[in-house]
Amino acid sequence: MQPKWMTSIEEIVGQRHVLTQPEALATYAQDGYTLSREVPLAVILPGSTSEVQAVMKVLSRHGVPVVARGAGTSLSGGAIPVAGSVVLHFSRMRQIHHIDWENRLVEVDPGVVNQDISRAVASEGFFYAPDPSSQRVCTIGGNFAENSGGPHCLKYGVTVNHIVMADIVLANGNLRRLGNSTADPDGPDWLGLLIGSEGTLGIATRLWLRITQRPIDSTTVLALFDHIDEASYAVSEIIAAGIIPAAMEMMDGLTISAVERGAYPVGYPTDLAAVLLIELDGEPGLTEHETQETLHRLALRQVRQVVKAQNATETNLWWANRKTAFGAMGLISPRYYVQDGVIPRHVLPDALKTIRTISQDYGIRIANVFHAGDGNLHPLLLYDNHDKSEVERVKQAGSDILDYCISRGGSITGEHGIGLEKISEMASQFNRQELAAQRAIKDAFDPTQLLNPGKLLPMPGRCIDYAN
Amino acid sequence: MNVDQCVHCGLCLTACPTYEATGLEMESPRGRLVLLNNWAANANFQSRDAAQWLDDCLDCRACESACPSNIPTGHLVEEWRSTVPLGTANRRLLLGLSQAVGSPRGLKRLQRLIRIGQNPLGRWALSKLGSLLSIATGDVLDGLPPSILPGLSRESLTTNMPNADTMMFVGCIMDAVYNQSNEHTAALLRLAGHTVTVPSNQVCCGALHRHGGDPATTRRLAKANIKAYEATGAQQVVVNAAGCGTTLKEYPTLFESGSEWHFRAISFSRAVRDVIQTLAERPLAQLTQQSTTITVHDACHHTAQNLNQSTRALLERAGFSIREMPNSTRCCGSAGVYNLTHPSMGRTLAQQKVSDIPPETQIVAAANPGCILQIQAGTRHYGRNTVTVRHPIDLAYDAYRAAGYLGGVADAT
Ligand SMILES: Cc1cc2nc3c(=O)[nH]c(=O)nc-3n(C[C@H](O)[C@H](O)[C@H](O)COP(=O)(O)OP(=O)(O)OC[C@H]3O[C@@H](n4cnc5c(N)ncnc54)[C@H](O)[C@@H]3O)c2cc1C
Ligand code: SF4
Ligand code: SF4
């Protein structure tokens, strides 16, 4: 028999927008993180803010936990349901409501796809700056929850720098408008607190985003290396020279071998140790100067070859190749587990050496692709999901990499979030008081623990264990 | 390649027209792979619902170009179709149709039926025939060209010309409904300097049968076509329907690797060219620019064959200015006879496509008979009555004829 709350929800959103068939629910058991899965009780597809409010009122009355879902590309299990929860899938709420050219703001639904915003404003020479590699599918709601970054965030900043206002439905179904579209908000920055909270404090149902004028001039450079350390040193030296590229990305040999077999091969030599993809943009004169300076810095290192893109087609291909690097892992391994640790830029060579050692110690292959400019590593740990021992070794190796990041004064996540995946590392990153403060915020927003439970924050009992 | 190789990254989601239309994970490539996995692993998951979500796949292969891991979801669903019984109403309809297109006699009967459907009285009679079939066919009949010449194009075109360099593949729907386009194709090929032969023993490519889960019939048709081609001694087989083109190029996958037929299918598939490709390799003269602006819908199977640039090049050489529509590569919902078997999803996709046609454009070029029919019907249902949808070859033919290349101007005076 169907529980009463489900009938109430069917009345709110319409029966065909509530999924309960086991075959359907099975497709919602995972997101981009494949080391865990759980089937929800139901999937609800709301059509408006007021429907979300009404749904939350029913769920909170009956104590049913909720996990919001955009495109399900989270790499930390953020959108994976917990047992006994329902999924709120935002695929029906995907309208761009208004473009305010004068104030450079766009008002959107949470289910709008990141790239569609840049497309919608391209005609007037604008773009939406945060560009996760998953941008052609991931949603603004997911970006909001994960405070997502992307290659171009080195210069333009991450999601929190580009959302100015949001409508938030709280756990009890109440609606709050946070932030301010015209000026800095008065009082504490509530919106800033909500961005990056992984759907644990409130659900975004409408967002106002800042759009950015496209730079007049832009140059893209590829530098091919025979030694990965040389590429790492080049990164530090370019930044030390006072240049802030729009993007600076690195891929190692194993990653290159995968993307070259994928949908967008660039034609990299097969024996490369690393490639740096650097984009410089801004005013014409300045970009030219920075490009010369960058080329000069690269030439001081042992670089095999440096190539400048000749046209947009070439630039687009280089980026498409880079942006499909995670997905292309399927071509060289049954599964991958991506880490997201951050380290200070200058320890990059040491970090790569450590990852190499961990790879050897555990006997697993690790491919490296990362936002080199801001020290955000993405080691991709390759494994076979049918090999139980390998799955365990991969988890352990991932944990070792994060411990290393913390020991060097870095962080366990740059942009993919804590989710389910890194919850146990939270206690290594934060001390007891810091965790208690975060827990207090959570309790204030969501006293009955309905919003994305089991994510981001370790459970109170466990956090003490970890802290000890 | 198997289902298990999907790394669950989701990068295929927005490429998939059925996900875009429904917003449901089960109607996405990633979701379909989960359904396929569970279908194979557990009988409890072999439900009608699961079958429907899988069967909703258009086989448009947009996901395959989007997937960084090269997972052939469309193909995997097609393989699944051939393993499940043809039980549902949808599939029975498919079976009937594929019988009709399988032989010239069946085709003629179909043509007669369609021509009846073009006059109001005949249409009324057809609508009495049966529920699903008549609603769906009613929708599609609206997309037919205003007049269809009686007879199949192969009858007027057939030459068993010895030493011709090009065998023209006339198809089934192209042969019966768009028979004029076939004549135009032959004319342009000759204008480009090819000698053309049209053997009368060629048959339907077998795409419908394959998509409908009947690869045995496709195999039989493939053998007939391969034999017909081998007998001509031509260097290339030219086809003007995007969907037939991919099927012909994929003939080798029908036969066991290493077998004699596999070998013959490989030589055949290497000879297959879309007419757009042939005309790109040996381009026609550049005409002066006309004032007519057109837009291009990229048939899924054209995209899969990487022909979208060449299509534009052909039309621009013929003097047209192109105003691009957004999402030109998104499936229009025709997908073989998908619009007949899945009328509701077919309509949603047609409506999306029509709303993408730029407001000031009156002509849409589409290189596949199914797309032409579907989008033309869509323009009539969704408020763009004045738009006509035409094969790029027909547009080019008219332009070259008007410019005097095909004896057109001389004829007229
Ligand atoms: C191939 C690939 C490349 C990637 N590259 C990057 C990258 O370069 N940079 C980067 O930062 N990330 C990257 N990611 C991770 C992921 O794409 C981002 O975290 C993205 O923001 C998730 O968006 P989504 O729509 O898929 O959200 P989901 O995965 O569906 O959800 C993510 C989280 O957001 C919550 N959520 C969703 N909608 C709402 C809402 N309306 N209100 C409140 N909470 C909500 C969910 O509950 C969940 O906790 C990548 C992922 C993949 C698979
Ligand atoms: S073939 Fe087309 S309809 Fe089928 S899953 Fe792929 S993109 Fe979707
Ligand atoms: S893009 Fe490919 S690997 Fe990624 S989810 Fe889709 S089918 Fe799977």
Coordinates of C-alpha atoms in Angstrom, one line a residue, chain B residues 86 88-100 132-134 136-137 208 337-343:
Chain B
L86 CA 7.4 -8.4 -30.9
T88 CA 3.3 -4.7 -28.2
A89 CA 0.9 -2.9 -30.5
N90 CA 3.7 -0.5 -31.6
R91 CA 5.9 -3.3 -32.8
R92 CA 3.1 -5.0 -34.8
L93 CA 2.7 -1.8 -36.7
L94 CA 6.4 -1.8 -37.4
L95 CA 6.2 -5.3 -38.7
G96 CA 3.5 -4.5 -41.1
L97 CA 5.3 -1.5 -42.5
S98 CA 8.6 -3.3 -42.8
Q99 CA 6.8 -6.0 -44.9
A100 CA 5.4 -3.3 -47.1
L132 CA -3.3 3.9 -33.0
L133 CA -2.3 3.3 -36.6
S134 CA -4.8 5.9 -37.9
A136 CA -0.3 8.3 -36.0
T137 CA -0.5 8.0 -39.8
L208 CA 13.3 -0.6 -40.5
V337 CA 8.9 5.1 -38.3
Y338 CA 9.2 6.2 -34.7
N339 CA 6.6 8.9 -35.3
L340 CA 4.2 6.0 -36.1
T341 CA 5.1 3.7 -33.2
H342 CA 5.5 6.5 -30.6
P343 CA 3.1 9.2 -31.6

